[in-house]
Short mmCIF file of C-alpha atoms in Angstrom, two decimals:
data_model
loop_
_atom_site.label_atom_id
_atom_site.label_comp_id
_atom_site.label_asym_id
_atom_site.label_seq_id
_atom_site.Cartn_x
_atom_site.Cartn_y
_atom_site.Cartn_z
CA MET A 1 -12.96 -13.62 11.56
CA ALA A 2 -15.21 -11.12 13.11
CA LYS A 3 -13.95 -7.34 13.16
CA SER A 4 -13.21 -6.06 16.49
CA ALA A 5 -15.06 -3.30 17.92
CA ALA A 6 -12.00 -2.05 19.96
CA PRO A 7 -10.72 1.21 19.40
CA LYS A 8 -7.67 2.01 17.57
CA THR A 9 -6.81 5.07 20.15
CA SER A 10 -7.58 2.67 22.63
CA SER A 11 -4.00 1.90 23.67
CA SER A 12 -3.38 5.96 23.61
CA GLN A 13 -4.65 6.20 27.68
CA LYS A 14 -1.96 4.81 28.74
CA ALA A 15 0.11 7.22 26.25
CA VAL A 16 1.62 10.19 27.14
CA ASP A 17 -0.41 13.08 24.85
CA LEU A 18 1.97 15.25 23.09
CA GLY A 19 -0.29 17.00 21.28
CA GLU A 20 -4.03 16.61 19.69
CA GLU A 21 -3.48 18.23 16.00
CA ARG A 22 -6.13 18.13 13.76
CA ALA A 23 -5.10 15.86 11.55
CA VAL A 24 -2.77 13.95 12.75
CA LYS A 25 -2.34 12.81 16.51
CA THR A 26 0.82 12.32 18.03
CA SER A 27 1.35 10.37 21.48
CA SER A 28 4.42 8.52 23.86
CA ASN A 29 3.84 5.09 25.29
CA GLN A 30 7.12 4.22 26.90
CA GLY A 31 9.72 4.14 24.16
CA ALA A 32 7.15 4.03 21.56
CA ARG A 33 5.33 7.22 19.58
CA ILE A 34 2.65 6.92 18.18
CA MET A 35 1.26 8.70 15.06
CA THR A 36 -2.28 8.12 14.59
CA LEU A 37 -3.76 9.88 10.89
CA ASN A 38 -6.59 11.64 11.57
CA ASN A 39 -8.84 12.39 9.22
CA PRO A 40 -11.40 9.59 9.58
CA LYS A 41 -14.65 10.73 7.30
CA GLY A 42 -11.47 11.28 4.20
CA LEU A 43 -10.24 7.98 5.19
CA ASN A 44 -6.64 9.58 6.45
CA ALA A 45 -6.17 10.67 2.96
CA LEU A 46 -3.13 12.60 3.17
CA ASN A 47 -3.08 16.35 2.58
CA LYS A 48 -0.62 19.12 3.00
CA ALA A 49 -1.53 19.66 6.45
CA MET A 50 -0.86 15.85 7.74
CA ILE A 51 2.92 15.75 6.00
CA ASP A 52 3.27 18.92 7.23
CA ILE A 53 3.05 17.44 10.70
CA MET A 54 4.33 14.03 9.66
CA GLN A 55 7.71 15.00 8.37
CA PRO A 56 9.24 17.03 10.53
CA GLN A 57 8.00 14.69 13.61
CA LEU A 58 9.71 11.95 12.14
CA GLN A 59 12.70 13.95 12.11
CA LEU A 60 12.29 14.76 15.48
CA TYR A 61 11.71 11.06 16.53
CA GLU A 62 14.76 9.46 14.75
CA LYS A 63 17.35 11.55 17.34
CA SER A 64 15.50 11.38 20.35
CA PRO A 65 17.24 8.92 22.57
CA SER A 66 14.02 8.15 24.43
CA CYS A 67 12.17 6.79 21.06
CA HIS A 68 12.83 3.06 20.15
CA LEU A 69 10.37 3.24 17.29
CA ILE A 70 7.74 4.67 15.83
CA ILE A 71 3.89 3.09 15.30
CA LEU A 72 1.83 4.74 12.15
CA LYS A 73 -1.38 3.93 12.50
CA GLY A 74 -5.22 5.35 11.39
CA GLU A 75 -8.18 6.69 12.92
CA GLY A 76 -11.13 4.86 11.95
CA LYS A 77 -11.87 2.65 9.43
CA GLY A 78 -8.80 3.48 7.06
CA PHE A 79 -5.24 3.52 7.68
CA CYS A 80 -4.66 5.82 4.38
CA ALA A 81 -6.97 5.49 1.71
CA GLY A 82 -4.58 7.75 -0.44
CA GLY A 83 -3.63 11.92 -1.40
CA ASP A 84 -5.91 14.78 -1.81
CA VAL A 85 -6.27 13.75 -5.69
CA LYS A 86 -9.02 16.21 -6.15
CA ALA A 87 -7.20 19.30 -4.48
CA LEU A 88 -4.50 18.56 -6.42
CA VAL A 89 -6.35 18.59 -10.04
CA ARG A 90 -7.89 21.96 -9.03
CA ALA A 91 -4.70 22.91 -8.59
CA VAL A 92 -3.13 21.50 -11.89
CA GLU A 93 -6.88 23.22 -14.09
CA LYS A 94 -4.99 26.94 -13.07
CA LYS A 95 -1.41 27.41 -15.01
CA GLU A 96 -0.68 29.78 -12.22
CA THR A 97 -1.30 26.85 -9.24
CA ARG A 98 0.18 24.06 -10.94
CA LYS A 99 3.64 24.44 -9.02
CA GLU A 100 1.69 23.93 -5.62
CA ALA A 101 0.41 20.71 -7.04
CA VAL A 102 4.05 19.83 -7.88
CA ASP A 103 5.08 20.36 -4.53
CA PHE A 104 2.68 18.81 -2.84
CA PHE A 105 4.25 15.84 -4.45
CA LYS A 106 7.64 16.86 -3.78
CA ASP A 107 6.55 17.19 0.10
CA GLU A 108 4.94 13.28 -0.09
CA TYR A 109 7.70 11.76 -1.57
CA THR A 110 10.13 13.50 0.41
CA LEU A 111 7.65 12.30 3.83
CA ASP A 112 8.13 8.75 1.91
CA ARG A 113 11.53 9.00 1.53
CA GLU A 114 12.13 9.71 5.50
CA ILE A 115 10.16 6.65 6.12
CA ALA A 116 11.95 4.57 3.66
CA LEU A 117 15.21 5.68 5.33
CA MET A 118 14.54 5.97 8.97
CA LYS A 119 17.02 3.83 11.28
CA LYS A 120 14.60 4.20 14.33
CA PRO A 121 12.19 1.03 13.47
CA VAL A 122 8.71 2.18 11.67
CA ILE A 123 5.72 -0.21 12.18
CA SER A 124 3.02 0.69 10.29
CA PHE A 125 -0.96 -0.90 11.35
CA MET A 126 -2.37 -0.86 7.72
CA ASP A 127 -5.79 -1.44 9.56
CA GLY A 128 -8.23 -0.69 6.68
CA ALA A 129 -7.61 0.87 3.23
CA THR A 130 -3.98 1.09 2.37
CA MET A 131 -4.08 2.95 -1.25
CA GLY A 132 -1.69 5.26 -3.21
CA GLY A 133 -0.36 7.57 -0.71
CA GLY A 134 -1.06 5.43 2.35
CA VAL A 135 1.15 2.88 0.52
CA GLY A 136 3.96 5.16 0.76
CA ILE A 137 3.72 5.94 4.48
CA SER A 138 3.75 2.32 4.73
CA VAL A 139 5.65 -0.56 2.04
CA HIS A 140 8.98 1.04 2.75
CA ALA A 141 8.82 0.97 6.51
CA PRO A 142 10.78 -3.04 7.76
CA PHE A 143 7.92 -3.73 9.84
CA ARG A 144 4.02 -3.48 8.18
CA ILE A 145 0.80 -5.38 9.99
CA ALA A 146 -2.22 -6.45 7.57
CA THR A 147 -5.32 -7.18 9.13
CA GLU A 148 -8.99 -8.57 8.61
CA ASN A 149 -9.76 -4.72 7.41
CA THR A 150 -6.57 -4.37 5.07
CA VAL A 151 -7.68 -3.18 1.40
CA PHE A 152 -4.50 -2.63 -0.69
CA ALA A 153 -4.40 -0.90 -3.89
CA MET A 154 -2.43 1.21 -6.46
CA PRO A 155 -5.14 2.42 -8.51
CA GLU A 156 -3.40 5.67 -10.31
CA THR A 157 -3.75 3.78 -13.74
CA ASP A 158 -7.83 4.69 -13.43
CA ILE A 159 -6.80 7.98 -12.36
CA GLY A 160 -4.89 9.24 -15.03
CA LEU A 161 -1.76 8.95 -12.81
CA PHE A 162 1.61 6.06 -12.23
CA PRO A 163 2.42 4.34 -9.41
CA ASP A 164 3.79 6.82 -7.56
CA VAL A 165 4.90 7.08 -4.14
CA GLY A 166 7.88 5.18 -4.40
CA ALA A 167 5.81 2.32 -5.88
CA SER A 168 7.94 1.11 -8.40
CA PHE A 169 11.11 0.14 -6.43
CA PHE A 170 8.15 -2.20 -3.93
CA LEU A 171 6.16 -3.70 -6.73
CA SER A 172 9.40 -4.60 -9.02
CA ARG A 173 10.33 -6.58 -6.16
CA LEU A 174 7.67 -8.63 -5.15
CA ASP A 175 8.07 -12.18 -6.72
CA GLY A 176 7.55 -12.94 -10.37
CA GLN A 177 5.05 -10.66 -11.84
CA ILE A 178 3.13 -10.07 -9.44
CA GLY A 179 3.82 -6.02 -8.81
CA THR A 180 3.79 -5.87 -12.47
CA TYR A 181 0.20 -6.99 -12.57
CA LEU A 182 -0.42 -4.89 -9.22
CA GLY A 183 0.47 -1.47 -10.63
CA LEU A 184 -1.05 -1.87 -13.84
CA THR A 185 -4.48 -3.17 -13.15
CA GLY A 186 -4.83 -1.19 -9.78
CA THR A 187 -6.45 -4.89 -8.55
CA GLN A 188 -7.01 -4.86 -4.95
CA LEU A 189 -6.34 -7.11 -2.19
CA SER A 190 -7.55 -7.83 0.65
CA GLY A 191 -6.92 -9.25 4.26
CA TYR A 192 -4.61 -12.05 4.80
CA ASP A 193 -3.96 -11.89 0.60
CA VAL A 194 -1.74 -8.55 1.48
CA TYR A 195 0.29 -10.38 3.51
CA ARG A 196 0.17 -13.77 1.74
CA ALA A 197 1.90 -11.22 -1.47
CA GLY A 198 4.22 -9.78 0.55
CA ILE A 199 3.14 -6.46 0.85
CA ALA A 200 2.43 -6.84 4.29
CA THR A 201 5.55 -8.51 6.75
CA HIS A 202 2.42 -9.96 9.66
CA TYR A 203 -0.83 -10.27 9.73
CA VAL A 204 -2.27 -9.84 12.78
CA PRO A 205 -6.17 -9.72 14.43
CA SER A 206 -7.08 -6.34 14.51
CA ASP A 207 -8.45 -6.68 18.03
CA ARG A 208 -5.06 -8.14 19.12
CA LEU A 209 -3.46 -4.61 18.02
CA GLU A 210 -3.92 -2.33 21.11
CA ALA A 211 -2.20 -5.50 22.81
CA LEU A 212 0.53 -4.98 20.44
CA GLU A 213 0.72 -1.68 20.74
CA ASP A 214 1.46 -1.79 24.18
CA ARG A 215 3.94 -5.15 23.80
CA LEU A 216 5.63 -3.18 21.92
CA ALA A 217 5.95 0.17 23.74
CA SER A 218 7.28 -1.72 26.54
CA LEU A 219 10.42 -4.08 25.07
CA ASN A 220 13.75 -3.41 26.20
CA PHE A 221 16.31 -2.20 24.22
CA SER A 222 20.42 -2.63 25.61
CA ALA A 223 23.36 -0.22 24.89
CA ASP A 224 24.61 -3.58 22.53
CA ALA A 225 21.02 -3.93 20.80
CA PRO A 226 19.23 -1.07 20.46
CA SER A 227 16.20 -0.85 18.68
CA THR A 228 18.10 0.14 15.09
CA SER A 229 20.22 -2.80 15.23
CA MET A 230 19.54 -6.42 13.51
CA ALA A 231 19.05 -7.91 16.89
CA GLY A 232 16.62 -4.88 17.91
CA GLN A 233 14.73 -5.58 14.63
CA LYS A 234 14.31 -9.17 15.75
CA LEU A 235 12.78 -8.30 19.19
CA ILE A 236 10.43 -6.17 17.91
CA SER A 237 9.69 -8.66 14.80
CA SER A 238 9.22 -11.36 17.45
CA ALA A 239 6.96 -9.17 19.96
CA ILE A 240 4.32 -8.78 16.57
CA GLU A 241 4.79 -12.44 16.02
CA GLU A 242 3.14 -13.27 19.90
CA PHE A 243 0.33 -11.70 17.82
CA VAL A 244 -0.85 -12.77 14.36
CA ALA A 245 -3.09 -14.90 13.62
CA ASP A 246 -3.30 -18.82 14.21
CA ALA A 247 -2.34 -21.29 11.32
CA GLU A 248 -5.98 -22.06 10.32
CA THR A 249 -5.54 -18.32 9.04
CA ALA A 250 -3.36 -19.55 6.16
CA ALA A 251 -4.88 -22.45 5.93
CA ASN A 252 -8.28 -21.82 4.77
CA SER A 253 -6.53 -18.74 2.77
CA SER A 254 -8.40 -18.41 -0.97
CA TYR A 255 -5.09 -16.57 -1.79
CA LYS A 256 -6.10 -16.14 -5.98
CA LEU A 257 -2.68 -15.28 -7.29
CA VAL A 258 -1.20 -18.62 -7.28
CA GLY A 259 -1.47 -21.66 -9.66
CA ALA A 260 -2.27 -21.47 -13.47
CA ILE A 261 -3.52 -17.75 -13.24
CA ARG A 262 0.30 -16.56 -11.35
CA GLU A 263 1.88 -18.65 -14.00
CA VAL A 264 -0.40 -16.84 -16.58
CA ILE A 265 0.97 -13.53 -14.67
CA ASP A 266 4.44 -14.39 -15.05
CA LYS A 267 4.36 -15.61 -18.74
CA ALA A 268 1.77 -12.01 -19.66
CA PHE A 269 3.39 -9.28 -17.53
CA ASP A 270 7.09 -10.17 -18.10
CA GLN A 271 6.38 -8.86 -21.91
CA ALA A 272 8.55 -5.50 -23.12
CA ARG A 273 5.34 -3.09 -23.71
CA VAL A 274 1.71 -3.53 -22.98
CA PRO A 275 0.52 -4.77 -26.22
CA LEU A 276 2.33 -7.26 -26.23
CA ILE A 277 0.89 -8.07 -22.66
CA VAL A 278 -2.45 -7.69 -24.12
CA GLN A 279 -1.89 -10.34 -26.73
CA ALA A 280 -0.19 -12.63 -24.24
CA LEU A 281 -3.27 -12.93 -21.53
CA GLN A 282 -5.65 -13.36 -25.50
CA GLU A 283 -3.51 -16.71 -26.00
CA ALA A 284 -3.47 -17.51 -22.28
CA LYS A 285 -7.16 -17.76 -23.02
CA GLU A 286 -6.85 -20.24 -26.01
CA LYS A 287 -4.52 -21.89 -24.50
CA ASN A 288 -6.74 -22.68 -20.97
CA PRO A 289 -10.11 -21.93 -20.45
CA GLU A 290 -9.45 -22.92 -16.95
CA VAL A 291 -7.58 -19.14 -16.40
CA GLY A 292 -10.32 -17.28 -18.70
CA GLU A 293 -12.93 -15.28 -16.52
CA TRP A 294 -10.06 -14.02 -14.61
CA VAL A 295 -8.02 -13.31 -18.05
CA ASP A 296 -11.59 -11.52 -19.25
CA ALA A 297 -11.37 -8.97 -15.78
CA THR A 298 -7.87 -8.42 -16.17
CA LEU A 299 -8.39 -7.31 -20.27
CA LYS A 300 -11.58 -5.29 -19.38
CA LYS A 301 -9.71 -3.21 -16.35
CA MET A 302 -6.80 -2.99 -19.28
CA ASP A 303 -9.14 -1.33 -21.86
CA PHE A 304 -10.99 0.86 -18.93
CA VAL A 305 -7.41 2.81 -17.27
CA SER A 306 -5.41 5.39 -19.25
CA PRO A 307 -3.46 3.91 -22.08
CA THR A 308 -0.52 6.61 -21.12
CA SER A 309 -0.71 5.77 -17.47
CA LEU A 310 -0.31 2.03 -17.99
CA ALA A 311 2.56 2.03 -20.60
CA VAL A 312 4.33 4.69 -18.01
CA ALA A 313 4.05 2.79 -14.73
CA LEU A 314 5.22 -0.42 -17.26
CA GLU A 315 8.08 1.32 -17.52
CA ALA A 316 8.87 3.05 -14.61
CA ILE A 317 8.18 -0.83 -12.75
CA ARG A 318 11.20 -1.95 -15.34
CA ALA A 319 13.49 0.72 -14.54
CA GLY A 320 12.76 0.76 -10.39
CA LYS A 321 14.21 -2.62 -10.47
CA ASP A 322 17.84 -0.81 -10.67
CA MET A 323 17.24 1.81 -9.48
CA ASN A 324 17.88 2.21 -5.29
CA ILE A 325 15.73 3.71 -3.21
CA SER A 326 16.72 7.35 -2.99
CA GLU A 327 16.23 7.28 -7.08
CA VAL A 328 12.75 6.30 -7.54
CA PHE A 329 11.66 8.92 -5.57
CA GLU A 330 13.78 11.29 -7.35
CA ARG A 331 12.22 10.04 -11.05
CA ASP A 332 8.15 9.72 -9.31
CA LEU A 333 8.62 13.43 -8.95
CA ARG A 334 10.00 14.29 -12.36
CA LEU A 335 7.10 11.86 -13.90
CA ALA A 336 4.47 13.82 -11.47
CA SER A 337 5.86 16.95 -12.60
CA VAL A 338 4.71 15.89 -16.21
CA PHE A 339 1.31 14.66 -15.21
CA CYS A 340 0.98 17.89 -13.81
CA ASN A 341 1.07 19.83 -16.61
CA PRO A 342 -2.67 18.53 -18.73
CA ASP A 343 -1.12 20.44 -22.00
CA VAL A 344 1.25 17.25 -21.69
CA ALA A 345 -0.21 14.58 -20.13
CA PRO A 346 -4.12 15.52 -19.57
CA ASP A 347 -4.96 11.88 -18.73
CA PHE A 348 -4.77 13.16 -14.78
CA VAL A 349 -7.38 16.06 -14.93
CA ALA A 350 -9.54 13.96 -16.97
CA GLY A 351 -9.10 10.63 -14.62
CA VAL A 352 -9.88 12.54 -11.33
CA THR A 353 -12.77 14.81 -12.98
CA GLN A 354 -14.22 11.39 -14.48
CA ARG A 355 -14.09 9.15 -11.22
CA LEU A 356 -14.09 11.70 -8.07
CA LEU A 357 -15.51 15.19 -9.43
CA GLY A 358 -18.04 14.33 -12.20
CA PRO A 359 -22.04 13.55 -12.12
CA LYS A 360 -21.95 10.42 -9.59
CA GLU A 361 -24.13 8.90 -13.10
CA ASP A 362 -21.20 9.30 -15.05
CA ARG A 363 -18.29 8.07 -12.50
CA LYS A 364 -18.50 4.54 -13.54
CA LYS A 365 -17.88 5.21 -17.16
CA ARG A 366 -14.57 5.14 -18.81
CA ALA A 367 -12.52 8.30 -18.89
CA PRO A 368 -11.99 10.41 -21.67
CA TRP A 369 -8.10 9.25 -22.45
CA LYS A 370 -5.97 10.89 -24.80
CA PRO A 371 -4.99 8.68 -26.22
CA SER A 372 -7.76 6.57 -26.53
CA SER A 373 -5.88 3.73 -26.91
CA ILE A 374 -2.51 1.67 -26.14
CA SER A 375 -2.54 1.26 -30.06
CA GLU A 376 -1.85 4.94 -30.26
CA ILE A 377 1.26 5.47 -27.98
CA THR A 378 4.62 4.07 -28.91
CA HIS A 379 7.14 3.86 -26.49
CA ASP A 380 9.18 6.47 -27.94
CA ASP A 381 6.72 9.61 -26.86
CA ILE A 382 6.39 7.67 -23.39
CA ARG A 383 10.44 8.20 -23.43
CA ARG A 384 10.46 11.00 -24.77
CA THR A 385 7.53 12.87 -22.56
CA PHE A 386 8.32 11.17 -19.39
CA PHE A 387 12.00 9.54 -19.22
CA SER A 388 14.22 12.06 -20.42
CA ALA A 389 16.81 12.97 -18.21
CA PRO A 390 16.68 15.31 -15.66
CA ASN A 391 17.64 19.41 -16.24
CA LYS A 392 18.14 22.47 -14.53
CA SER A 393 14.39 22.99 -14.54
CA SER A 394 13.56 19.39 -13.28
CA PRO A 395 12.10 19.36 -9.80
CA SER A 396 14.21 17.76 -6.86
CA LEU A 397 13.87 15.94 -3.50
CA PRO A 398 15.81 18.31 -1.17
CA PRO A 399 19.35 16.71 0.02
CA LEU A 400 19.15 14.31 2.69
CA GLN A 401 20.57 15.90 5.60
CA ASP A 402 22.67 12.45 6.99
CA LYS A 403 24.82 12.00 4.26
CA THR A 404 25.71 8.35 6.69
CA ILE A 405 22.26 6.86 5.05
CA LYS A 406 22.74 3.86 2.81
CA LEU A 407 20.91 4.29 -0.61
CA TYR A 408 19.66 0.43 -0.63
CA SER A 409 18.76 -1.39 -3.76
CA GLN A 410 17.32 -4.11 -1.88
CA TYR A 411 15.33 -3.58 0.91
CA PRO A 412 17.64 -4.49 4.10
CA HIS A 413 14.30 -6.00 6.04
CA ALA A 414 12.91 -8.16 3.67
CA TYR A 415 13.28 -11.24 5.44
CA PHE A 416 10.46 -9.77 8.25
CA ALA A 417 8.19 -10.97 5.15
CA LEU A 418 7.47 -14.03 3.88
CA PRO A 419 10.38 -15.98 2.15
CA SER A 420 10.52 -14.96 -1.37
CA GLU A 421 9.68 -16.89 -4.09
CA LYS A 422 13.74 -16.09 -6.00
CA LEU A 423 14.78 -17.24 -1.97
CA ILE A 424 13.07 -20.70 -2.28
CA GLY A 425 14.31 -20.91 -5.99
CA ARG A 426 18.31 -20.91 -4.58
CA VAL A 427 17.60 -22.97 -2.04
CA VAL A 428 16.09 -25.87 -4.02
CA ARG A 429 19.44 -25.13 -6.11
CA GLY A 430 21.48 -24.97 -3.25
CA ASP A 431 22.86 -21.65 -3.78
CA THR A 432 22.97 -20.69 0.07
CA PRO A 433 25.25 -21.32 2.31
CA ASP A 434 23.18 -22.72 5.20
CA SER A 435 20.80 -25.00 2.96
CA GLY A 436 23.79 -26.66 1.89
CA SER A 437 25.03 -28.30 -1.77
CA PHE A 438 23.51 -30.93 -1.96
CA ALA A 439 19.42 -31.78 -3.87
CA LEU A 440 16.80 -31.30 -1.49
CA SER A 441 12.97 -33.41 -1.05
CA LYS A 442 10.09 -31.74 -0.66
CA ASP A 443 10.23 -31.96 2.87
CA GLU A 444 13.63 -30.73 3.30
CA VAL A 445 12.91 -28.24 1.95
CA LEU A 446 9.55 -27.58 3.66
CA ASP A 447 11.50 -28.44 7.21
CA TRP A 448 14.40 -26.51 6.00
CA PHE A 449 12.18 -22.83 5.79
CA GLU A 450 9.90 -23.58 8.63
CA ARG A 451 13.09 -23.96 10.82
CA GLU A 452 14.67 -20.70 9.55
CA TRP A 453 11.68 -18.45 9.46
CA ASN A 454 10.30 -20.34 13.69
CA GLY A 455 6.91 -21.54 11.96
CA LYS A 456 6.13 -18.18 10.46
CA ILE A 457 2.68 -18.35 9.90
CA GLY A 458 2.11 -19.02 5.87
CA VAL A 459 5.37 -20.01 5.56
CA LYS A 460 4.53 -23.98 4.26
CA GLU A 461 1.67 -22.58 2.18
CA LYS A 462 4.03 -20.39 0.43
CA VAL A 463 6.95 -22.89 0.00
CA ARG A 464 4.57 -25.46 -1.10
CA GLU A 465 2.70 -24.52 -3.71
CA VAL A 466 5.95 -22.28 -5.35
CA LEU A 467 7.67 -25.73 -4.77
CA GLN A 468 4.30 -27.57 -7.37
CA ARG A 469 4.39 -24.85 -9.71
CA ARG A 470 8.34 -24.34 -10.41
CA THR A 471 9.94 -27.56 -9.41
CA LYS A 472 9.63 -31.28 -10.44
CA THR A 473 10.89 -34.28 -8.62
CA MET A 474 13.35 -36.34 -10.12
CA GLN A 475 13.93 -40.07 -9.98
CA ASP A 476 15.27 -40.07 -6.29
CA GLY A 477 13.04 -37.90 -4.72
CA THR A 478 14.84 -34.94 -4.90
CA LEU A 479 13.16 -31.55 -6.33
CA GLN A 480 15.03 -30.01 -9.40
CA TRP A 481 13.89 -25.81 -10.53
CA LYS A 482 12.34 -26.02 -13.97
#
């Protein structure tokens, strides 16, 4: 798909300007409020100035009766390529400024939590690099739009950190062990694959974003069905669906986290400890040479990144599955504060220095991690150092101002994305009220999802792959879930 040359902010020509702040531009277009991250040279990486603008502005939007929805986007080629980790590490290196680094994480996670818990719908245009901090301000929103330019990753283990910004909440709720795999390896997903993995809710070609923005701005919500209601959010989703890619995009997808590779991911990354994951990957290669090249690349990546970060990431993702959205952000802040103390956890400084601050000829080399290998780390060490119970000196996020906010344990807006594998299994087993209690054939399951998801792009392709991998056909033609 050809990239569009249309400027991403062209719809602002029709908008009312609310201030040309250097770090973030804000504007109004009828019932929509648009926030544009404005650091294109840095791929809109989050810094303190940007957070200081976004947080109070979002609170104003939440209270404004004329604001129906909020659009987040980035200037230039990136949505948001992460946080300003260079500045963070410079602060961490000196004892007297380490609190500044912790305070940055505190402000960042407070912003992420604000987006995750807003009643006004947030639509993130993930057009370009969406990594680390950029994931934090997009993935918790109810509407997340990927384009052919989207590059998603949580690459924190590569810089000696951990998948933060509430990542363990959404990673642990992706299909199977895809989230664990992405969180530990930092693997990038691009374009349609971001949608196919369940990270984005919609896939829209970038040259349609301008028209989509105007369409969203012109939506009419009633007193009986405001934008904050289920009916209002369905109206938003339907409007986005008017601009999504054609069905042939799904048919021509080369999404790789399926079939034999997916089976290895689910088995290997379901292990309780990192050494067991490595062992399971090695065994998978021996049993099935078809996945050998992929396994080798995965093992090479895991050997390259911080062993401590791998262990912390795995523990965080496992625990995140049973936490509510606010608890995850609180826990992330405590973890970040430990990584901001190089006397206890030196890998954050070592990783950023090696990868981003050191000589260019050394940036592709493995950082001097301490400990150097996963075999030198015990689970008790990780639990004691990073996951001990909070105390009076532990940093915490500011209390929520709105006491009526529901601290959900499952995304309340998950149905806007492709159906989850868990739901597909429930339909096959007859565990959903509206799918019937009788066993279904493959065609009946496909037709059910096609009907319930209103022909949403990619639904048939995903359901077909899941059925092929997770079911067997009985003699009467009906399916049995493995």
